[in-house]
mmCIF file of C-alpha atoms in Angstrom:
data_model
loop_
_atom_site.group_PDB
_atom_site.id
_atom_site.type_symbol
_atom_site.label_atom_id
_atom_site.label_comp_id
_atom_site.label_asym_id
_atom_site.label_seq_id
_atom_site.Cartn_x
_atom_site.Cartn_y
_atom_site.Cartn_z
ATOM 1 C CA MET A 1 -0.957 -20.305 -20.962
ATOM 2 C CA ASP A 2 0.844 -19.946 -24.315
ATOM 3 C CA LYS A 3 1.083 -16.168 -24.092
ATOM 4 C CA LYS A 4 4.538 -14.599 -24.254
ATOM 5 C CA SER A 5 3.588 -11.356 -22.516
ATOM 6 C CA ILE A 6 0.861 -9.844 -20.359
ATOM 7 C CA LYS A 7 -1.060 -6.843 -21.672
ATOM 8 C CA PHE A 8 -1.682 -4.102 -19.080
ATOM 9 C CA VAL A 9 -3.990 -1.100 -18.908
ATOM 10 C CA VAL A 10 -3.362 1.568 -16.255
ATOM 11 C CA ILE A 11 -6.399 3.470 -15.000
ATOM 12 C CA GLY A 12 -5.587 6.662 -13.119
ATOM 13 C CA CYS A 13 -2.407 8.366 -14.317
ATOM 14 C CA GLY A 14 -1.315 10.477 -11.381
ATOM 15 C CA HIS A 15 1.997 9.937 -9.622
ATOM 16 C CA ILE A 16 1.413 6.252 -8.780
ATOM 17 C CA GLY A 17 -0.268 5.452 -12.096
ATOM 18 C CA LYS A 18 2.770 6.811 -13.938
ATOM 19 C CA ARG A 19 4.970 4.621 -11.756
ATOM 20 C CA HIS A 20 2.915 1.555 -12.730
ATOM 21 C CA ALA A 21 3.154 2.482 -16.411
ATOM 22 C CA ALA A 22 6.925 2.950 -16.247
ATOM 23 C CA MET A 23 7.461 -0.383 -14.498
ATOM 24 C CA ILE A 24 5.266 -2.180 -17.040
ATOM 25 C CA LEU A 25 7.333 -0.720 -19.870
ATOM 26 C CA ALA A 26 10.523 -1.832 -18.107
ATOM 27 C CA ASN A 27 9.422 -5.470 -17.874
ATOM 28 C CA PRO A 28 10.205 -7.498 -21.042
ATOM 29 C CA GLU A 29 7.248 -9.817 -20.419
ATOM 30 C CA ALA A 30 4.772 -6.984 -19.852
ATOM 31 C CA GLU A 31 3.135 -4.779 -22.461
ATOM 32 C CA LEU A 32 1.477 -1.444 -21.729
ATOM 33 C CA VAL A 33 -1.432 -1.229 -24.164
ATOM 34 C CA ALA A 34 -3.451 1.728 -22.839
ATOM 35 C CA LEU A 35 -3.748 4.524 -20.291
ATOM 36 C CA VAL A 36 -6.999 5.926 -18.908
ATOM 37 C CA ASP A 37 -7.580 9.213 -17.062
ATOM 38 C CA ILE A 38 -10.173 11.976 -17.020
ATOM 39 C CA LYS A 39 -7.430 14.569 -17.523
ATOM 40 C CA SER A 40 -5.716 15.045 -20.882
ATOM 41 C CA LYS A 41 -2.513 13.271 -21.804
ATOM 42 C CA GLU A 42 -0.748 16.641 -22.091
ATOM 43 C CA GLU A 43 -1.988 17.882 -18.728
ATOM 44 C CA LEU A 44 -0.710 14.682 -17.096
ATOM 45 C CA GLY A 45 2.675 14.857 -18.790
ATOM 46 C CA LEU A 46 2.176 11.544 -20.582
ATOM 47 C CA THR A 47 3.192 12.524 -24.093
ATOM 48 C CA SER A 48 6.205 10.189 -23.956
ATOM 49 C CA PHE A 49 3.903 7.166 -23.535
ATOM 50 C CA VAL A 50 3.101 6.056 -27.086
ATOM 51 C CA VAL A 51 0.008 3.952 -26.345
ATOM 52 C CA PRO A 52 -3.741 4.495 -26.792
ATOM 53 C CA PHE A 53 -5.153 7.002 -24.301
ATOM 54 C CA PHE A 54 -8.777 7.049 -23.153
ATOM 55 C CA ASN A 55 -10.522 9.806 -21.191
ATOM 56 C CA SER A 56 -13.009 7.442 -19.589
ATOM 57 C CA ILE A 57 -13.497 3.822 -18.644
ATOM 58 C CA ASP A 58 -16.521 3.722 -20.947
ATOM 59 C CA GLU A 59 -14.273 4.656 -23.884
ATOM 60 C CA LEU A 60 -11.945 1.789 -23.028
ATOM 61 C CA LEU A 61 -14.773 -0.711 -22.618
ATOM 62 C CA SER A 62 -16.347 0.273 -25.943
ATOM 63 C CA SER A 63 -13.061 -0.137 -27.781
ATOM 64 C CA ASN A 64 -11.833 -3.378 -29.304
ATOM 65 C CA LEU A 65 -8.615 -3.262 -27.316
ATOM 66 C CA GLU A 66 -7.308 -6.589 -26.024
ATOM 67 C CA TYR A 67 -5.763 -6.678 -22.549
ATOM 68 C CA ASP A 68 -5.286 -9.097 -19.656
ATOM 69 C CA VAL A 69 -5.050 -7.013 -16.522
ATOM 70 C CA VAL A 70 -6.031 -3.562 -15.298
ATOM 71 C CA ASN A 71 -3.897 -1.620 -12.807
ATOM 72 C CA ILE A 72 -6.191 0.594 -10.734
ATOM 73 C CA ALA A 73 -4.601 3.796 -9.436
ATOM 74 C CA VAL A 74 -7.703 5.958 -9.067
ATOM 75 C CA PRO A 75 -8.714 7.667 -5.780
ATOM 76 C CA ASN A 76 -9.113 5.224 -2.874
ATOM 77 C CA GLY A 77 -12.853 5.675 -2.580
ATOM 78 C CA ILE A 78 -13.556 4.338 -6.067
ATOM 79 C CA HIS A 79 -11.136 1.384 -6.058
ATOM 80 C CA ALA A 80 -13.987 -1.036 -5.385
ATOM 81 C CA GLN A 81 -16.287 0.399 -8.068
ATOM 82 C CA VAL A 82 -13.649 0.307 -10.798
ATOM 83 C CA ALA A 83 -12.280 -3.109 -9.810
ATOM 84 C CA ASN A 84 -15.753 -4.628 -9.742
ATOM 85 C CA LEU A 85 -16.475 -3.334 -13.237
ATOM 86 C CA PHE A 86 -13.432 -5.025 -14.752
ATOM 87 C CA ILE A 87 -13.761 -8.230 -12.769
ATOM 88 C CA GLU A 88 -17.307 -8.437 -14.155
ATOM 89 C CA ASN A 89 -15.686 -8.261 -17.586
ATOM 90 C CA TYR A 90 -13.362 -11.178 -16.730
ATOM 91 C CA LYS A 91 -10.210 -9.092 -16.329
ATOM 92 C CA SER A 92 -7.602 -9.555 -13.615
ATOM 93 C CA VAL A 93 -6.996 -6.440 -11.521
ATOM 94 C CA VAL A 94 -4.115 -4.880 -9.618
ATOM 95 C CA ILE A 95 -5.461 -2.510 -6.955
ATOM 96 C CA GLU A 96 -3.280 0.168 -5.395
ATOM 97 C CA LYS A 97 -3.317 0.453 -1.628
ATOM 98 C CA PRO A 98 -5.611 0.541 0.185
ATOM 99 C CA MET A 99 -7.615 -2.224 -1.456
ATOM 100 C CA THR A 100 -10.865 -0.427 -0.553
ATOM 101 C CA LEU A 101 -12.164 1.889 2.165
ATOM 102 C CA SER A 102 -14.640 -0.753 3.351
ATOM 103 C CA SER A 103 -14.182 -4.390 4.348
ATOM 104 C CA VAL A 104 -17.627 -5.142 2.896
ATOM 105 C CA ASP A 105 -16.483 -3.861 -0.503
ATOM 106 C CA ALA A 106 -13.231 -5.832 -0.234
ATOM 107 C CA GLU A 107 -15.079 -9.050 0.579
ATOM 108 C CA GLU A 108 -17.372 -8.550 -2.405
ATOM 109 C CA LEU A 109 -14.384 -8.100 -4.743
ATOM 110 C CA ILE A 110 -12.738 -11.263 -3.450
ATOM 111 C CA GLN A 111 -15.911 -13.267 -3.992
ATOM 112 C CA LYS A 112 -16.500 -11.794 -7.444
ATOM 113 C CA ALA A 113 -12.931 -12.563 -8.549
ATOM 114 C CA LYS A 114 -13.397 -16.192 -7.501
ATOM 115 C CA GLU A 115 -16.690 -16.422 -9.393
ATOM 116 C CA LYS A 116 -15.169 -14.961 -12.561
ATOM 117 C CA GLU A 117 -11.931 -16.952 -12.102
ATOM 118 C CA VAL A 118 -9.650 -13.938 -12.447
ATOM 119 C CA SER A 119 -6.686 -12.862 -10.334
ATOM 120 C CA LEU A 120 -6.887 -10.083 -7.755
ATOM 121 C CA PHE A 121 -3.642 -8.381 -6.685
ATOM 122 C CA VAL A 122 -3.283 -5.715 -3.998
ATOM 123 C CA VAL A 123 -0.254 -3.413 -3.996
ATOM 124 C CA MET A 124 1.693 -3.518 -0.733
ATOM 125 C CA GLN A 125 5.149 -2.952 -2.175
ATOM 126 C CA ASN A 126 6.932 -2.386 1.153
ATOM 127 C CA ARG A 127 7.014 -6.175 1.575
ATOM 128 C CA TYR A 128 9.726 -6.235 -1.072
ATOM 129 C CA SER A 129 12.136 -3.996 0.859
ATOM 130 C CA PRO A 130 15.137 -5.997 2.124
ATOM 131 C CA PRO A 131 14.688 -4.859 5.768
ATOM 132 C CA SER A 132 11.023 -5.966 5.702
ATOM 133 C CA GLN A 133 11.868 -9.346 4.184
ATOM 134 C CA TRP A 134 14.697 -9.851 6.670
ATOM 135 C CA LEU A 135 12.417 -8.906 9.577
ATOM 136 C CA LYS A 136 9.815 -11.453 8.540
ATOM 137 C CA GLN A 137 12.474 -14.141 8.140
ATOM 138 C CA ILE A 138 14.012 -13.512 11.560
ATOM 139 C CA VAL A 139 10.607 -13.455 13.300
ATOM 140 C CA ASP A 140 9.450 -16.619 11.500
ATOM 141 C CA SER A 141 12.693 -18.376 12.444
ATOM 142 C CA GLY A 142 11.905 -18.093 16.151
ATOM 143 C CA LYS A 143 15.369 -16.711 16.966
ATOM 144 C CA LEU A 144 13.826 -13.822 18.881
ATOM 145 C CA GLY A 145 11.913 -16.154 21.210
ATOM 146 C CA GLN A 146 8.822 -14.668 22.769
ATOM 147 C CA ILE A 147 7.862 -11.248 21.422
ATOM 148 C CA TYR A 148 7.240 -8.820 24.284
ATOM 149 C CA MET A 149 6.543 -5.422 22.729
ATOM 150 C CA ILE A 150 6.228 -3.715 19.342
ATOM 151 C CA GLN A 151 6.285 0.001 18.746
ATOM 152 C CA MET A 152 5.584 1.601 15.371
ATOM 153 C CA ASN A 153 6.113 5.269 14.630
ATOM 154 C CA CYS A 154 4.837 6.851 11.410
ATOM 155 C CA PHE A 155 5.630 10.560 11.439
ATOM 156 C CA TRP A 156 5.234 12.276 8.074
ATOM 157 C CA ASN A 157 4.555 15.697 6.645
ATOM 158 C CA ARG A 158 1.401 16.364 4.680
ATOM 159 C CA ASP A 159 0.416 20.037 4.580
ATOM 160 C CA GLU A 160 -1.228 22.554 2.242
ATOM 161 C CA ARG A 161 1.279 21.633 -0.471
ATOM 162 C CA TYR A 162 -0.306 18.172 -0.551
ATOM 163 C CA TYR A 163 -3.909 19.055 0.330
ATOM 164 C CA ASP A 164 -4.316 21.797 -2.250
ATOM 165 C CA GLY A 165 -8.090 21.444 -2.479
ATOM 166 C CA LYS A 166 -8.001 20.605 -6.183
ATOM 167 C CA GLY A 167 -7.996 16.836 -5.947
ATOM 168 C CA TRP A 168 -9.290 13.960 -3.839
ATOM 169 C CA HIS A 169 -6.710 14.079 -1.052
ATOM 170 C CA GLY A 170 -8.268 15.010 2.276
ATOM 171 C CA LYS A 171 -11.825 14.076 1.362
ATOM 172 C CA LYS A 172 -13.300 11.432 3.646
ATOM 173 C CA ASP A 173 -15.170 9.519 0.938
ATOM 174 C CA LEU A 174 -12.272 9.433 -1.532
ATOM 175 C CA ASP A 175 -9.169 9.521 0.680
ATOM 176 C CA GLY A 176 -10.391 7.764 3.830
ATOM 177 C CA GLY A 177 -7.758 9.133 6.206
ATOM 178 C CA VAL A 178 -4.040 8.958 6.825
ATOM 179 C CA LEU A 179 -4.121 5.328 8.000
ATOM 180 C CA PHE A 180 -5.514 4.362 4.604
ATOM 181 C CA THR A 181 -3.564 6.716 2.330
ATOM 182 C CA GLN A 182 -0.209 7.283 4.049
ATOM 183 C CA PHE A 183 0.309 4.434 6.499
ATOM 184 C CA SER A 184 -1.508 1.326 5.245
ATOM 185 C CA HIS A 185 1.831 0.013 3.900
ATOM 186 C CA PHE A 186 3.259 -0.103 7.415
ATOM 187 C CA ILE A 187 0.124 -1.602 8.926
ATOM 188 C CA ASP A 188 0.459 -4.285 6.257
ATOM 189 C CA ILE A 189 4.033 -5.009 7.406
ATOM 190 C CA LEU A 190 2.779 -5.315 10.988
ATOM 191 C CA TYR A 191 0.134 -7.838 9.923
ATOM 192 C CA TRP A 192 2.423 -9.681 7.475
ATOM 193 C CA VAL A 193 5.170 -10.218 10.052
ATOM 194 C CA PHE A 194 3.176 -10.737 13.257
ATOM 195 C CA GLY A 195 -0.297 -11.862 12.167
ATOM 196 C CA GLU A 196 -3.609 -10.855 13.679
ATOM 197 C CA ILE A 197 -3.760 -8.047 16.212
ATOM 198 C CA TYR A 198 -6.390 -7.773 18.948
ATOM 199 C CA ASN A 199 -7.852 -5.414 21.548
ATOM 200 C CA ILE A 200 -7.312 -2.386 19.350
ATOM 201 C CA LYS A 201 -7.903 0.942 21.111
ATOM 202 C CA SER A 202 -7.322 4.297 19.479
ATOM 203 C CA THR A 203 -7.291 7.969 20.333
ATOM 204 C CA LEU A 204 -7.173 10.367 17.386
ATOM 205 C CA LYS A 205 -6.731 14.120 17.235
ATOM 206 C CA ASP A 206 -6.580 16.809 14.564
ATOM 207 C CA PHE A 207 -3.725 19.223 15.283
ATOM 208 C CA ASN A 208 -3.337 21.379 12.190
ATOM 209 C CA HIS A 209 -5.439 19.942 9.374
ATOM 210 C CA GLN A 210 -8.854 21.360 10.324
ATOM 211 C CA ASN A 211 -8.965 23.459 7.158
ATOM 212 C CA LEU A 212 -7.278 20.877 4.968
ATOM 213 C CA THR A 213 -8.940 17.490 5.546
ATOM 214 C CA ASP A 214 -12.161 15.821 6.665
ATOM 215 C CA PHE A 215 -10.326 13.647 9.204
ATOM 216 C CA GLU A 216 -7.795 13.632 12.031
ATOM 217 C CA ASP A 217 -4.074 13.916 11.332
ATOM 218 C CA SER A 218 -2.609 12.115 14.378
ATOM 219 C CA GLY A 219 -3.252 9.237 16.716
ATOM 220 C CA ILE A 220 -2.090 6.705 19.259
ATOM 221 C CA VAL A 221 -3.250 3.098 18.810
ATOM 222 C CA THR A 222 -2.628 0.285 21.290
ATOM 223 C CA PHE A 223 -3.114 -3.414 20.557
ATOM 224 C CA GLU A 224 -2.066 -6.947 21.486
ATOM 225 C CA LEU A 225 -0.658 -9.822 19.471
ATOM 226 C CA GLU A 226 -1.960 -13.387 19.606
ATOM 227 C CA HIS A 227 0.606 -14.624 22.156
ATOM 228 C CA GLY A 228 0.307 -11.702 24.526
ATOM 229 C CA ALA A 229 2.778 -9.151 23.152
ATOM 230 C CA LEU A 230 1.838 -5.509 23.600
ATOM 231 C CA GLY A 231 1.980 -3.042 20.721
ATOM 232 C CA ASN A 232 1.355 0.553 19.869
ATOM 233 C CA LEU A 233 1.258 2.697 16.754
ATOM 234 C CA ASN A 234 1.978 6.425 16.985
ATOM 235 C CA PHE A 235 1.233 8.307 13.788
ATOM 236 C CA SER A 236 0.967 11.853 12.510
ATOM 237 C CA THR A 237 1.041 13.855 9.305
ATOM 238 C CA SER A 238 1.582 17.068 11.281
ATOM 239 C CA VAL A 239 5.376 16.911 11.094
ATOM 240 C CA TRP A 240 6.722 20.237 9.861
ATOM 241 C CA ASP A 241 8.084 20.538 6.316
ATOM 242 C CA GLN A 242 9.273 16.977 5.585
ATOM 243 C CA ASN A 243 8.797 13.333 6.599
ATOM 244 C CA LEU A 244 10.539 12.367 9.844
ATOM 245 C CA GLU A 245 10.409 8.583 10.186
ATOM 246 C CA SER A 246 8.593 5.313 9.743
ATOM 247 C CA SER A 247 9.954 2.789 12.204
ATOM 248 C CA MET A 248 9.245 -0.438 14.044
ATOM 249 C CA THR A 249 10.952 -1.507 17.275
ATOM 250 C CA ILE A 250 10.662 -5.077 18.567
ATOM 251 C CA ILE A 251 11.547 -6.051 22.136
ATOM 252 C CA ALA A 252 11.776 -9.830 22.538
ATOM 253 C CA GLU A 253 13.075 -12.598 24.780
ATOM 254 C CA ASN A 254 16.355 -13.047 22.898
ATOM 255 C CA GLY A 255 17.004 -9.633 21.464
ATOM 256 C CA SER A 256 15.846 -6.314 20.092
ATOM 257 C CA ILE A 257 15.438 -4.888 16.604
ATOM 258 C CA LYS A 258 14.638 -1.484 15.160
ATOM 259 C CA ILE A 259 13.781 -0.954 11.510
ATOM 260 C CA GLY A 260 14.002 2.775 10.897
ATOM 261 C CA GLY A 261 14.622 5.533 8.405
ATOM 262 C CA GLN A 262 12.003 7.721 6.796
ATOM 263 C CA TYR A 263 10.295 4.716 5.159
ATOM 264 C CA MET A 264 11.191 1.758 7.407
ATOM 265 C CA ASP A 265 14.002 1.141 4.961
ATOM 266 C CA LYS A 266 17.019 0.643 7.246
ATOM 267 C CA VAL A 267 17.996 -1.739 10.028
ATOM 268 C CA ALA A 268 18.820 0.849 12.684
ATOM 269 C CA TYR A 269 19.515 -1.658 15.489
ATOM 270 C CA CYS A 270 19.915 -5.411 15.759
ATOM 271 C CA HIS A 271 21.127 -7.202 18.886
ATOM 272 C CA ILE A 272 20.055 -10.863 18.997
ATOM 273 C CA LYS A 273 21.501 -13.737 21.023
ATOM 274 C CA ASP A 274 24.006 -15.843 19.016
ATOM 275 C CA TYR A 275 23.135 -14.062 15.776
ATOM 276 C CA LYS A 276 24.922 -11.789 13.316
ATOM 277 C CA ILE A 277 22.851 -9.911 10.798
ATOM 278 C CA PRO A 278 23.774 -10.644 7.154
ATOM 279 C CA VAL A 279 24.458 -7.974 4.575
ATOM 280 C CA LEU A 280 21.066 -7.003 3.178
ATOM 281 C CA GLY A 281 20.239 -5.989 -0.359
ATOM 282 C CA ILE A 282 19.950 -2.372 -1.433
ATOM 283 C CA THR A 283 16.633 -0.774 -0.516
ATOM 284 C CA SER A 284 14.788 1.194 -3.184
ATOM 285 C CA PRO A 285 14.403 4.894 -2.366
ATOM 286 C CA GLY A 286 11.049 6.403 -1.451
ATOM 287 C CA ASN A 287 8.788 7.640 -4.219
ATOM 288 C CA ASP A 288 9.673 11.295 -4.815
ATOM 289 C CA TYR A 289 6.748 13.469 -5.907
ATOM 290 C CA GLY A 290 8.582 16.782 -5.664
ATOM 291 C CA ILE A 291 6.701 18.580 -2.895
ATOM 292 C CA TYR A 292 6.316 15.402 -0.843
ATOM 293 C CA LYS A 293 7.663 11.870 -0.651
ATOM 294 C CA GLY A 294 6.168 8.435 -0.058
ATOM 295 C CA SER A 295 6.998 4.781 0.513
ATOM 296 C CA ALA A 296 9.621 2.708 -1.278
ATOM 297 C CA ALA A 297 9.474 2.631 -5.071
ATOM 298 C CA ASN A 298 9.152 -1.153 -5.352
ATOM 299 C CA HIS A 299 6.437 -1.373 -7.998
ATOM 300 C CA GLN A 300 8.730 -3.290 -10.353
ATOM 301 C CA PHE A 301 8.337 -6.305 -8.049
ATOM 302 C CA VAL A 302 4.557 -5.965 -8.153
ATOM 303 C CA ILE A 303 4.591 -6.090 -11.959
ATOM 304 C CA GLU A 304 6.982 -9.054 -11.896
ATOM 305 C CA ASN A 305 4.595 -10.931 -9.624
ATOM 306 C CA VAL A 306 1.611 -10.225 -11.883
ATOM 307 C CA VAL A 307 3.551 -11.536 -14.882
ATOM 308 C CA ASP A 308 4.742 -14.619 -12.967
ATOM 309 C CA VAL A 309 1.202 -15.434 -11.839
ATOM 310 C CA LEU A 310 -0.534 -14.897 -15.173
ATOM 311 C CA LEU A 311 2.174 -16.425 -17.378
ATOM 312 C CA ARG A 312 3.497 -19.191 -15.165
ATOM 313 C CA GLY A 313 0.842 -19.864 -12.553
ATOM 314 C CA GLU A 314 2.952 -18.741 -9.605
ATOM 315 C CA THR A 315 1.555 -17.481 -6.284
ATOM 316 C CA ILE A 316 0.132 -13.990 -5.760
ATOM 317 C CA THR A 317 2.378 -12.101 -3.336
ATOM 318 C CA THR A 318 -0.343 -9.930 -1.789
ATOM 319 C CA THR A 319 -3.791 -11.411 -2.232
ATOM 320 C CA GLY A 320 -7.197 -9.856 -1.894
ATOM 321 C CA GLU A 321 -7.600 -11.682 1.402
ATOM 322 C CA GLU A 322 -4.477 -9.970 2.756
ATOM 323 C CA GLY A 323 -5.643 -6.608 1.454
ATOM 324 C CA LEU A 324 -8.923 -7.231 3.272
ATOM 325 C CA LYS A 325 -7.061 -7.915 6.541
ATOM 326 C CA VAL A 326 -5.378 -4.518 6.371
ATOM 327 C CA VAL A 327 -8.693 -2.775 5.665
ATOM 328 C CA LYS A 328 -10.286 -4.512 8.661
ATOM 329 C CA ILE A 329 -7.423 -3.505 10.952
ATOM 330 C CA ILE A 330 -7.699 0.136 9.862
ATOM 331 C CA GLU A 331 -11.478 0.075 10.325
ATOM 332 C CA LYS A 332 -10.937 -1.047 13.920
ATOM 333 C CA MET A 333 -8.288 1.616 14.472
ATOM 334 C CA TYR A 334 -10.754 4.257 13.322
ATOM 335 C CA ASN A 335 -13.388 3.100 15.811
ATOM 336 C CA PHE A 336 -11.906 5.620 18.186
ATOM 337 C CA LYS A 337 -12.470 7.915 21.138
ATOM 338 C CA ARG A 338 -12.069 11.535 20.119
ATOM 339 C CA ILE A 339 -10.157 14.052 22.231
#
């Protein structure tokens, strides 16, 4: 490709959409050429973005605007619909997590992207955090020996300040549930580092979100890894006032590891036979939305990967197939026994 830059459109200009737009502007090989949202530019606080603004996808499609890739940051439940529309128009797409709320929809997008010969990216930016990259490297190296047990804890706060009833959060068809919206990043790390998980059994309960959401706020999930390791995921958005932790503990033949912090952003413990942990890079802070916080702000690496793929033919970091895997895992976790 002889292009010198990649032209981006961001669709959905809430907190994450603004983050995408800012990271596109910060990349010298990326060009932000339009924003799309049903709300006004003023209402969204986008007056500093001096690019064309459209109030609907139809307005964008009927324009003569030239662009290469569309970053989709609309509510979860319409990811598939919007992505399919642009793939049909031969545009590459970047889909925020989760890829879709249905594995059937995800499979259709993957097939359509292949037919149209466009690139499909799924945002799982926690892979770029130094502790996550180090964890994958140390597991892949075999230094831990046989993996015995894995425990993940995802304990966050999401209350009436987040579920204010004015938007899509908390609605089953648009949000999908806390495993999709809050914790899919960490389920992706589990899959990315350890591969397929099996024998998934879940128990979910709603402690204090009965008047806020269409789904449960807490759960315990047990599973097994391919070579016999046992695992469990404990999660909740019922933590009072602020996020508590996102962590992963690994018990193995030759040592133990805990990745901790609020966003799985710190190596809290490392004791491995004949091994000394190197100094890791600085971890990006969590996204700060004022009344609540989220996972690491690593979207600059996502944009870099899109540019590298579309300009230089490099490899997609998180493919549609990997996004599909995470959706399938969450679907199985939600095939639960209520209590």
